[in-house]
XYZ file of C-alpha atoms in Angstrom:
614
model
C 74.311 293.715 -31.299
C 73.121 290.084 -31.725
C 73.284 288.331 -35.160
C 73.215 284.572 -35.802
C 73.880 283.859 -32.127
C 76.926 286.128 -31.982
C 77.101 289.201 -29.725
C 79.268 292.256 -29.767
C 79.303 295.752 -28.201
C 79.463 298.783 -30.483
C 80.449 302.083 -28.793
C 78.843 305.208 -30.238
C 82.005 307.311 -30.456
C 81.345 309.048 -33.766
C 78.687 311.663 -34.503
C 77.091 309.275 -36.940
C 77.229 305.462 -37.311
C 75.941 303.694 -40.450
C 74.681 300.088 -40.433
C 74.201 297.881 -43.517
C 75.641 295.156 -45.780
C 78.127 297.446 -47.543
C 81.810 297.283 -46.580
C 81.745 301.088 -46.364
C 79.322 300.920 -43.389
C 80.621 301.492 -39.846
C 78.792 298.336 -38.754
C 78.477 295.613 -41.361
C 75.668 293.041 -40.929
C 74.962 289.832 -42.876
C 71.194 289.356 -42.601
C 69.584 288.892 -46.013
C 66.860 291.462 -45.311
C 69.410 294.267 -44.916
C 70.053 296.905 -47.594
C 73.568 298.008 -48.462
C 73.087 301.083 -46.248
C 70.152 300.252 -44.019
C 70.001 302.765 -41.167
C 72.209 305.097 -39.168
C 72.392 306.346 -35.605
C 73.000 310.108 -35.253
C 74.162 311.869 -32.064
C 72.114 315.061 -31.386
C 71.899 317.564 -28.511
C 69.000 315.593 -27.034
C 70.555 312.169 -27.379
C 70.623 309.577 -30.214
C 68.272 309.187 -33.148
C 67.832 306.176 -35.474
C 67.211 307.110 -39.136
C 66.127 304.610 -41.799
C 68.090 305.104 -45.054
C 65.214 304.240 -47.461
C 65.912 300.539 -46.838
C 64.080 297.909 -48.852
C 62.624 295.992 -45.854
C 62.431 298.761 -43.287
C 64.004 299.487 -39.870
C 61.995 298.552 -36.742
C 62.373 300.058 -33.258
C 60.548 298.100 -30.583
C 58.586 296.342 -33.349
C 57.374 299.505 -35.101
C 58.620 300.507 -38.552
C 60.317 303.904 -38.394
C 61.555 306.615 -40.636
C 63.284 308.495 -37.852
C 62.983 307.918 -34.091
C 64.726 309.246 -31.025
C 66.199 306.363 -29.067
C 65.582 305.667 -25.413
C 67.465 303.243 -23.182
C 66.775 299.590 -23.893
C 65.142 300.282 -27.231
C 65.565 297.339 -29.609
C 66.396 298.076 -33.223
C 65.649 295.217 -35.584
C 66.857 294.579 -39.138
C 65.796 291.123 -40.332
C 67.313 288.650 -37.888
C 69.802 291.165 -36.514
C 69.021 292.908 -33.168
C 70.539 296.017 -31.556
C 69.907 296.738 -27.905
C 70.500 300.458 -27.293
C 71.919 301.775 -23.997
C 73.134 305.341 -23.447
C 75.585 304.388 -20.686
C 79.001 302.684 -20.837
C 78.944 298.947 -19.910
C 80.840 299.589 -16.641
C 78.558 302.396 -15.440
C 75.808 301.404 -13.041
C 72.182 301.990 -13.869
C 70.181 304.452 -11.817
C 68.526 303.040 -8.701
C 65.025 301.497 -9.091
C 63.389 304.477 -7.465
C 64.767 306.986 -9.959
C 62.061 309.417 -10.879
C 60.536 308.947 -14.295
C 60.522 311.597 -17.015
C 57.871 311.942 -19.692
C 57.143 308.180 -19.873
C 57.894 305.198 -17.632
C 60.876 304.062 -19.716
C 62.430 307.293 -21.048
C 66.028 307.629 -19.931
C 66.000 304.347 -18.031
C 69.164 302.256 -18.335
C 70.709 299.193 -16.690
C 74.233 297.916 -16.377
C 75.261 294.968 -18.485
C 76.171 293.259 -15.267
C 72.537 293.516 -14.120
C 71.056 289.946 -14.005
C 67.894 291.314 -15.557
C 69.845 292.561 -18.611
C 71.481 289.134 -18.902
C 68.024 287.567 -18.899
C 66.959 290.054 -21.534
C 69.955 289.190 -23.731
C 69.241 285.479 -23.117
C 65.664 286.029 -24.351
C 66.845 287.989 -27.411
C 69.323 285.252 -28.360
C 66.614 282.597 -27.860
C 64.364 284.654 -30.162
C 66.956 284.549 -32.913
C 67.506 280.823 -32.587
C 63.868 279.731 -31.913
C 62.788 276.617 -33.796
C 59.688 275.513 -31.810
C 57.311 278.173 -30.524
C 55.884 276.600 -27.344
C 59.179 275.822 -25.535
C 60.457 279.299 -26.488
C 57.361 281.034 -25.078
C 57.669 279.098 -21.807
C 61.262 280.408 -21.506
C 60.116 283.958 -22.293
C 57.430 283.951 -19.592
C 59.769 282.444 -17.028
C 62.437 285.053 -17.863
C 60.035 288.018 -17.728
C 58.809 286.787 -14.346
C 62.400 286.580 -13.115
C 63.261 290.057 -14.554
C 60.264 291.793 -12.936
C 60.078 289.529 -9.900
C 56.383 289.145 -10.573
C 54.315 286.287 -9.141
C 52.741 285.286 -12.384
C 53.166 285.737 -16.135
C 50.608 285.170 -18.907
C 51.093 285.188 -22.706
C 47.949 285.559 -24.814
C 47.776 284.967 -28.574
C 45.388 286.676 -30.924
C 43.155 284.550 -33.168
C 42.854 286.131 -36.619
C 39.603 284.390 -37.373
C 37.565 285.180 -34.285
C 39.565 288.203 -33.117
C 39.623 286.808 -29.582
C 42.552 286.489 -27.160
C 43.362 283.045 -25.784
C 45.771 282.216 -22.979
C 48.661 280.269 -24.544
C 51.127 280.215 -21.642
C 50.487 280.831 -17.928
C 53.448 280.380 -15.469
C 54.253 281.152 -11.875
C 57.474 282.316 -10.246
C 58.389 278.712 -9.434
C 58.677 277.855 -13.136
C 55.436 275.832 -13.166
C 52.408 276.019 -15.365
C 49.396 277.808 -13.836
C 46.261 275.791 -14.531
C 43.714 278.095 -12.874
C 43.694 281.657 -14.234
C 40.173 282.569 -13.186
C 41.561 285.482 -11.166
C 43.057 287.060 -14.300
C 41.693 290.446 -15.458
C 41.201 290.387 -19.247
C 40.386 294.092 -19.409
C 44.091 294.997 -19.060
C 45.396 293.162 -22.183
C 42.267 294.219 -24.069
C 43.090 297.867 -23.329
C 46.770 297.409 -24.215
C 45.756 295.864 -27.571
C 43.140 298.506 -28.241
C 45.601 301.378 -27.696
C 48.640 299.442 -29.031
C 50.516 300.793 -26.003
C 52.055 299.120 -22.992
C 50.329 299.503 -19.633
C 52.372 299.812 -16.439
C 50.699 300.121 -13.045
C 53.080 300.047 -10.098
C 50.742 300.522 -7.155
C 47.114 299.696 -7.779
C 46.374 299.880 -4.072
C 46.937 303.665 -3.892
C 44.357 306.280 -4.459
C 46.483 307.759 -7.270
C 46.132 304.613 -9.369
C 43.917 305.331 -12.395
C 43.927 301.783 -13.694
C 42.160 299.450 -11.303
C 39.174 297.508 -12.554
C 36.634 295.753 -10.343
C 38.262 292.420 -11.065
C 41.718 293.748 -10.111
C 40.361 295.089 -6.823
C 38.479 291.873 -6.185
C 41.568 289.716 -6.800
C 43.723 292.207 -4.839
C 46.266 292.636 -7.617
C 48.775 295.302 -6.564
C 51.152 295.537 -9.555
C 50.467 294.844 -13.248
C 52.378 295.209 -16.518
C 50.966 294.395 -19.933
C 52.290 295.057 -23.450
C 50.765 294.314 -26.837
C 52.662 292.018 -29.084
C 52.734 293.560 -32.583
C 54.825 293.546 -35.701
C 53.978 296.570 -37.732
C 50.183 296.488 -38.116
C 49.930 292.800 -37.357
C 48.544 291.980 -33.902
C 49.880 288.795 -32.358
C 48.743 288.940 -28.737
C 49.797 290.366 -25.351
C 52.330 289.725 -22.584
C 51.103 290.227 -18.964
C 52.585 289.965 -15.497
C 51.061 290.735 -12.105
C 51.668 290.438 -8.374
C 49.648 290.649 -5.167
C 52.672 291.429 -3.009
C 52.636 294.882 -1.439
C 56.372 294.775 -0.857
C 57.176 294.560 -4.557
C 56.481 297.300 -7.046
C 57.927 297.169 -10.511
C 60.893 299.449 -11.012
C 61.207 301.563 -14.195
C 64.124 299.385 -15.355
C 61.789 296.370 -15.065
C 59.338 298.166 -17.254
C 61.911 299.037 -19.962
C 63.192 295.503 -20.084
C 59.629 294.214 -20.112
C 58.869 296.321 -23.158
C 62.100 295.239 -24.881
C 61.269 291.582 -24.355
C 57.759 292.160 -25.687
C 59.153 293.699 -28.904
C 61.559 290.820 -29.444
C 59.161 287.984 -28.894
C 56.667 289.654 -31.254
C 59.221 289.280 -34.056
C 60.109 285.740 -32.973
C 56.446 284.696 -32.935
C 55.817 286.218 -36.358
C 58.949 284.567 -37.801
C 58.023 281.135 -36.418
C 54.439 281.450 -37.545
C 55.580 282.500 -41.050
C 58.043 279.600 -41.161
C 55.428 277.099 -39.919
C 52.904 278.393 -42.475
C 55.519 278.004 -45.237
C 56.320 274.503 -44.048
C 52.608 273.614 -43.942
C 52.153 274.986 -47.427
C 55.189 273.158 -48.757
C 54.076 269.950 -47.068
C 50.673 270.348 -48.656
C 52.295 270.844 -52.037
C 54.584 267.876 -51.474
C 51.671 265.588 -50.506
C 49.613 266.815 -53.483
C 52.538 266.091 -55.838
C 53.131 262.691 -54.285
C 49.482 261.845 -54.698
C 49.493 263.125 -58.262
C 52.662 261.166 -59.049
C 51.146 258.038 -57.513
C 48.044 258.640 -59.589
C 50.114 259.087 -62.713
C 52.217 255.970 -62.049
C 49.107 253.931 -61.431
C 47.504 255.063 -64.669
C 50.746 254.650 -66.685
C 51.121 251.146 -65.300
C 47.889 250.236 -67.080
C 49.233 251.658 -70.360
C 52.693 250.133 -70.730
C 53.273 251.602 -74.177
C 54.035 255.010 -72.676
C 56.751 253.888 -70.262
C 59.916 255.915 -70.813
C 62.378 258.473 -69.456
C 63.641 260.246 -72.580
C 63.216 264.039 -72.856
C 60.461 263.859 -75.442
C 58.340 261.449 -73.330
C 58.883 263.549 -70.214
C 57.425 266.507 -72.135
C 54.414 264.329 -73.004
C 53.968 263.350 -69.332
C 54.102 266.992 -68.287
C 51.430 267.974 -70.785
C 49.286 265.046 -69.693
C 49.620 266.151 -66.060
C 48.485 269.705 -66.933
C 45.629 268.820 -69.290
C 44.180 265.665 -67.815
C 42.019 267.288 -65.112
C 40.533 269.823 -67.593
C 37.887 269.248 -70.243
C 40.089 270.663 -73.032
C 39.972 268.905 -76.411
C 43.243 267.175 -77.184
C 44.749 266.000 -80.477
C 47.553 263.439 -80.339
C 49.994 263.308 -83.236
C 52.316 260.413 -83.918
C 53.171 257.509 -86.192
C 51.186 254.313 -86.144
C 52.044 252.102 -83.186
C 53.472 254.903 -80.941
C 50.775 254.498 -78.315
C 48.331 257.307 -79.106
C 45.311 255.404 -77.878
C 47.194 254.433 -74.692
C 47.899 258.119 -73.996
C 44.264 259.011 -74.620
C 43.266 256.348 -72.122
C 45.658 257.766 -69.504
C 44.215 261.259 -69.961
C 40.765 259.789 -69.399
C 41.889 257.804 -66.365
C 43.400 260.915 -64.771
C 40.383 263.093 -65.449
C 37.186 263.636 -63.506
C 35.465 261.468 -66.106
C 37.399 258.361 -65.235
C 34.300 256.640 -63.818
C 32.449 257.152 -67.119
C 32.850 255.375 -70.495
C 35.948 255.624 -72.712
C 34.629 255.025 -76.194
C 36.914 254.486 -79.231
C 35.983 255.279 -82.837
C 38.395 254.208 -85.611
C 37.471 256.607 -88.378
C 39.618 254.726 -90.915
C 38.063 251.295 -90.407
C 34.386 252.153 -90.642
C 32.821 252.445 -94.143
C 31.879 256.003 -95.047
C 28.189 255.159 -95.497
C 28.024 253.762 -91.919
C 30.246 256.295 -90.148
C 27.486 258.889 -89.510
C 25.287 256.228 -87.937
C 28.211 254.947 -85.865
C 28.966 258.392 -84.532
C 25.500 259.846 -83.994
C 23.207 256.800 -83.916
C 19.938 256.257 -85.841
C 16.250 255.698 -85.304
C 14.446 252.552 -86.343
C 13.619 252.757 -90.053
C 15.895 255.740 -90.679
C 17.349 253.959 -93.673
C 17.231 250.546 -95.382
C 18.474 247.976 -92.909
C 17.876 250.111 -89.809
C 15.633 247.529 -88.137
C 16.020 248.927 -84.658
C 17.114 252.079 -82.830
C 20.850 252.360 -82.254
C 22.802 254.665 -79.959
C 25.827 256.242 -81.548
C 29.339 256.487 -80.051
C 28.671 260.038 -78.885
C 25.703 258.924 -76.746
C 27.573 255.894 -75.407
C 30.387 258.188 -74.288
C 28.014 260.601 -72.498
C 29.737 261.891 -69.361
C 33.001 260.293 -70.407
C 35.558 260.542 -73.264
C 35.206 259.902 -76.989
C 38.455 258.946 -78.675
C 38.415 259.653 -82.418
C 41.335 257.671 -83.860
C 42.659 258.513 -87.353
C 40.528 261.667 -87.409
C 42.162 262.731 -90.661
C 40.239 259.930 -92.420
C 36.861 261.501 -91.521
C 34.926 262.404 -94.734
C 34.563 266.166 -95.277
C 30.743 265.853 -95.210
C 30.819 264.433 -91.665
C 33.382 266.999 -90.493
C 30.675 269.670 -90.452
C 28.368 267.560 -88.285
C 31.183 266.635 -85.947
C 32.145 270.333 -85.539
C 28.535 271.208 -84.646
C 28.291 268.384 -82.133
C 31.516 269.474 -80.432
C 30.538 273.166 -80.296
C 26.880 272.792 -79.254
C 26.935 269.505 -77.346
C 23.954 268.398 -79.433
C 23.641 265.448 -81.821
C 21.465 265.115 -84.873
C 20.562 261.394 -84.655
C 19.844 259.946 -88.076
C 16.075 259.812 -88.569
C 15.287 261.717 -85.362
C 13.337 264.943 -85.193
C 14.943 266.403 -82.067
C 18.580 266.918 -81.228
C 20.071 264.941 -78.285
C 22.288 266.691 -75.726
C 25.467 264.998 -74.590
C 28.397 265.837 -72.340
C 31.502 264.366 -73.989
C 35.205 265.172 -73.924
C 36.873 264.724 -77.309
C 40.375 263.327 -77.764
C 41.487 262.879 -81.368
C 44.559 261.178 -82.874
C 46.206 261.028 -86.302
C 49.408 259.864 -87.985
C 48.962 262.451 -90.766
C 49.913 266.066 -91.237
C 46.501 267.721 -90.782
C 47.879 271.183 -91.502
C 48.814 269.990 -94.983
C 45.322 268.430 -95.405
C 43.793 271.767 -94.373
C 45.942 273.539 -96.987
C 44.717 271.020 -99.585
C 41.038 271.569 -98.505
C 40.802 267.937 -97.401
C 40.160 268.855 -93.803
C 38.131 271.773 -92.467
C 40.315 274.430 -90.827
C 37.598 275.325 -88.283
C 37.325 271.689 -87.120
C 41.122 271.383 -87.008
C 41.456 274.416 -84.704
C 38.496 273.186 -82.583
C 40.191 269.801 -82.109
C 43.690 271.098 -81.658
C 43.167 273.132 -78.450
C 45.969 271.056 -76.871
C 48.362 269.038 -79.028
C 50.539 266.123 -77.990
C 53.396 264.926 -80.180
C 54.404 261.336 -79.481
C 57.921 260.601 -80.693
C 58.552 257.489 -82.834
C 60.310 254.639 -80.987
C 63.535 255.050 -82.997
C 63.949 258.512 -81.466
C 63.523 257.432 -77.896
C 67.110 256.349 -77.130
C 67.442 254.242 -73.994
C 63.653 253.957 -73.718
C 63.750 251.241 -76.421
C 65.651 248.754 -74.323
C 63.655 249.832 -71.219
C 60.437 249.012 -73.072
C 61.816 245.747 -74.369
C 62.602 244.571 -70.812
C 59.142 245.586 -69.669
C 57.463 243.734 -72.512
C 59.567 240.665 -71.762
C 58.393 240.673 -68.144
C 54.792 241.178 -69.379
C 55.048 238.340 -71.894
C 56.445 235.995 -69.199
C 53.511 236.782 -66.947
C 50.817 236.468 -69.595
C 52.229 233.297 -71.211
C 53.564 231.421 -68.188
C 57.179 231.675 -69.405
C 60.402 232.236 -67.459
C 62.801 233.921 -69.892
C 65.345 235.700 -67.660
C 66.258 238.586 -69.956
C 67.984 239.760 -73.080
C 71.579 239.185 -74.127
C 73.744 242.312 -74.452
C 73.964 241.660 -78.186
C 70.146 241.445 -78.374
C 69.785 244.747 -76.519
C 72.252 246.353 -78.900
C 70.289 245.085 -81.916
C 67.026 246.335 -80.374
C 68.515 249.763 -79.807
C 69.744 249.973 -83.426
C 66.644 248.638 -85.165
C 64.522 251.399 -86.850
C 61.186 249.931 -85.585
C 58.909 251.170 -88.384
C 55.971 249.688 -86.459
C 57.104 251.522 -83.313
C 56.081 250.290 -79.820
C 53.441 247.950 -81.192
C 56.027 246.134 -83.308
C 58.503 245.888 -80.417
C 55.833 244.439 -78.119
C 54.743 241.781 -80.610
C 58.285 240.775 -81.495
C 59.265 240.354 -77.822
C 56.104 238.386 -77.071
C 56.662 236.128 -80.099
C 60.278 235.444 -79.013
C 59.280 234.691 -75.431
C 56.688 232.142 -76.615
C 58.835 230.436 -79.300
C 62.405 230.644 -77.901
C 63.723 227.911 -75.666
C 66.638 230.053 -74.520
C 67.164 231.409 -70.994
C 68.084 234.820 -72.502
C 66.639 236.104 -75.778
C 69.195 236.571 -78.570
C 69.117 238.635 -81.758
C 68.237 235.526 -83.674
C 65.228 234.895 -81.422
C 63.998 238.402 -82.193
C 64.709 238.135 -85.933
C 67.182 240.983 -85.688
C 70.380 239.133 -86.490
C 72.502 240.850 -89.133
C 72.109 239.128 -92.477
C 75.070 238.691 -94.795
C 73.550 239.443 -98.133
C 75.215 239.574 -101.543
C 76.043 243.155 -102.409
C 74.303 244.114 -105.633
C 76.207 245.722 -108.524
C 75.909 249.471 -109.001
C 73.738 248.980 -112.050
C 71.414 246.580 -110.219
C 71.135 249.055 -107.279
C 70.321 251.886 -109.650
C 67.644 249.798 -111.388
C 66.089 248.800 -108.019
C 66.027 252.401 -106.817
C 64.596 253.596 -110.116
C 61.886 250.968 -110.041
C 60.870 251.734 -106.415
C 60.862 255.459 -107.074
C 58.538 255.027 -110.044
C 56.221 252.743 -108.056
C 56.061 255.323 -105.201
C 55.126 258.141 -107.609
C 52.418 255.972 -109.261
C 51.035 255.011 -105.877
C 50.857 258.641 -104.758
C 49.044 259.636 -107.965
C 46.775 256.573 -107.725
C 48.333 255.331 -110.970
C 47.452 258.442 -112.920
C 50.406 258.312 -115.346
C 50.277 261.965 -116.301
C 50.292 263.160 -112.671
C 53.008 260.622 -111.763
C 55.202 261.903 -114.618
C 54.765 265.461 -113.235
C 55.767 264.276 -109.753
C 58.909 262.645 -111.231
C 59.702 265.575 -113.461
C 59.761 263.527 -116.653
C 57.544 263.196 -119.738
C 54.582 260.825 -119.898
C 56.322 258.861 -122.684
C 59.502 258.521 -120.555
C 57.447 257.202 -117.640
C 55.626 254.687 -119.868
C 59.052 253.447 -121.102
C 60.234 252.993 -117.484
C 57.064 251.129 -116.546
C 57.632 248.787 -119.478
C 61.334 248.341 -118.595
C 60.541 247.391 -114.965
C 57.324 245.508 -115.813
C 55.191 247.850 -113.671
C 51.443 247.564 -114.180
C 48.441 249.139 -112.491
C 47.060 246.701 -109.892
C 44.063 244.742 -111.207
C 44.851 245.172 -114.898
C 46.297 241.654 -115.409
C 44.066 238.580 -115.123
């Protein structure tokens, strides 16, 4: 038995011997492919039989998966990376002489002593098969060993090409341990027949009249002895192993044949294992390179959009969603407070998409007057309305092939929401004043700082448009929730401000960094960037302080409890009035008080509707 480079001899003294990973087994093995009780060897009247115990990965004898198989001398039983070489004679008993008469097949009943040099070469080959890392050096050793075992003049190993189905010579060696460059005198019909029948071919005296194997090429090249075995693992064909000799004084003995077949079975498994490992390595290397390229791509794009630098958990979730969605054409809606970098994220998605070479067009739905918004989005023909003195392409047409970013989408008037939905679903625009629709290919990315679901519930935003826009949603966290990212961004903006304004501020004081981390940043990343840039330009300090940033703690007079209550009451009333657009009745309902009570509070705190006083 050979496992992980270790060898041991297991005498078959009991009627039955069980092999597996379980401690209850007679022979315990460690290979990960083994079942708890994998197979057993049973002694019968005719010899020994290997029986698979319904193992998960199967038991193989000479490379073939078995259920039950009678064992012959030098059979190799394989379980994962564990090999068993079966011999029916004690180690100290000599093998039969080479001229022992064969039974039903060339290798039945053939044994060899463990002291036989050929057996040692076989074991050396089996151990090399277990340890093989690189295929070519291993195959050279295999061919040299099989030549030495059989005392052949030449050995050839052919590999099967899955694509073409052809056999190509991979290794050709002579009995001097040198590569054979000219193999023109090699008969390809022998390995082709071995592969076709999936059986080994042994011809010990081609020169005799009894030989039924010779081909015209073998007679022409005067080949006297030939052995060839297919290299298979289950149904997978890997190639063939071939040796031959012209010498009339040397004919292969049956022990040579048995060892030859055992070597063939072992190297089949070794070749398959190395190929599988190499394929896995190639696949992993391909994945690694693809990920590296993707990460490089991401880093390059993020570098252009500094507002989305960060390592906090929430931002990592944003990055992961960007990575998944960027290369698709899915519509994306980005949610987040003002100043969190929603437009920057939209730009990154565009940069990482297949549309990166096409326009990225921005529409701020909140800043364009309602009466001009349709024309801005869809364009207009000359004379379509008063003041339309020339034709104008809308944002949709300008973004054709690229990305249209609809910022503050919640501010879009309900009347235009229907037209936007149709444009998204059909890819066609109704240009103001035009008779025919215009086809466009545009990816839509929307953004908002509002709760659109609430607007849908209030019938202020169409539910069908919301669901059409919100195929993929991205939630950008406010800066105050980004932990260590705040200081990381501050340092980045300081470096950026130095570069853009020709300054040389070296950094932030520890006290300034602490103030930055504690500040609520209602304006989010935009506010932080502007405050850092302002301080870099105006400060004469080597390191920015809290005072430079306007974040120094102020010692203010603590108001009395009554003053604090009055201030809170006034602010609360103002907020309710603002929400109700100064409708006193609705504001009173919001506050849960009567209209008269609210009017008294407004008089107390001198609150008036904006624009009512001259």
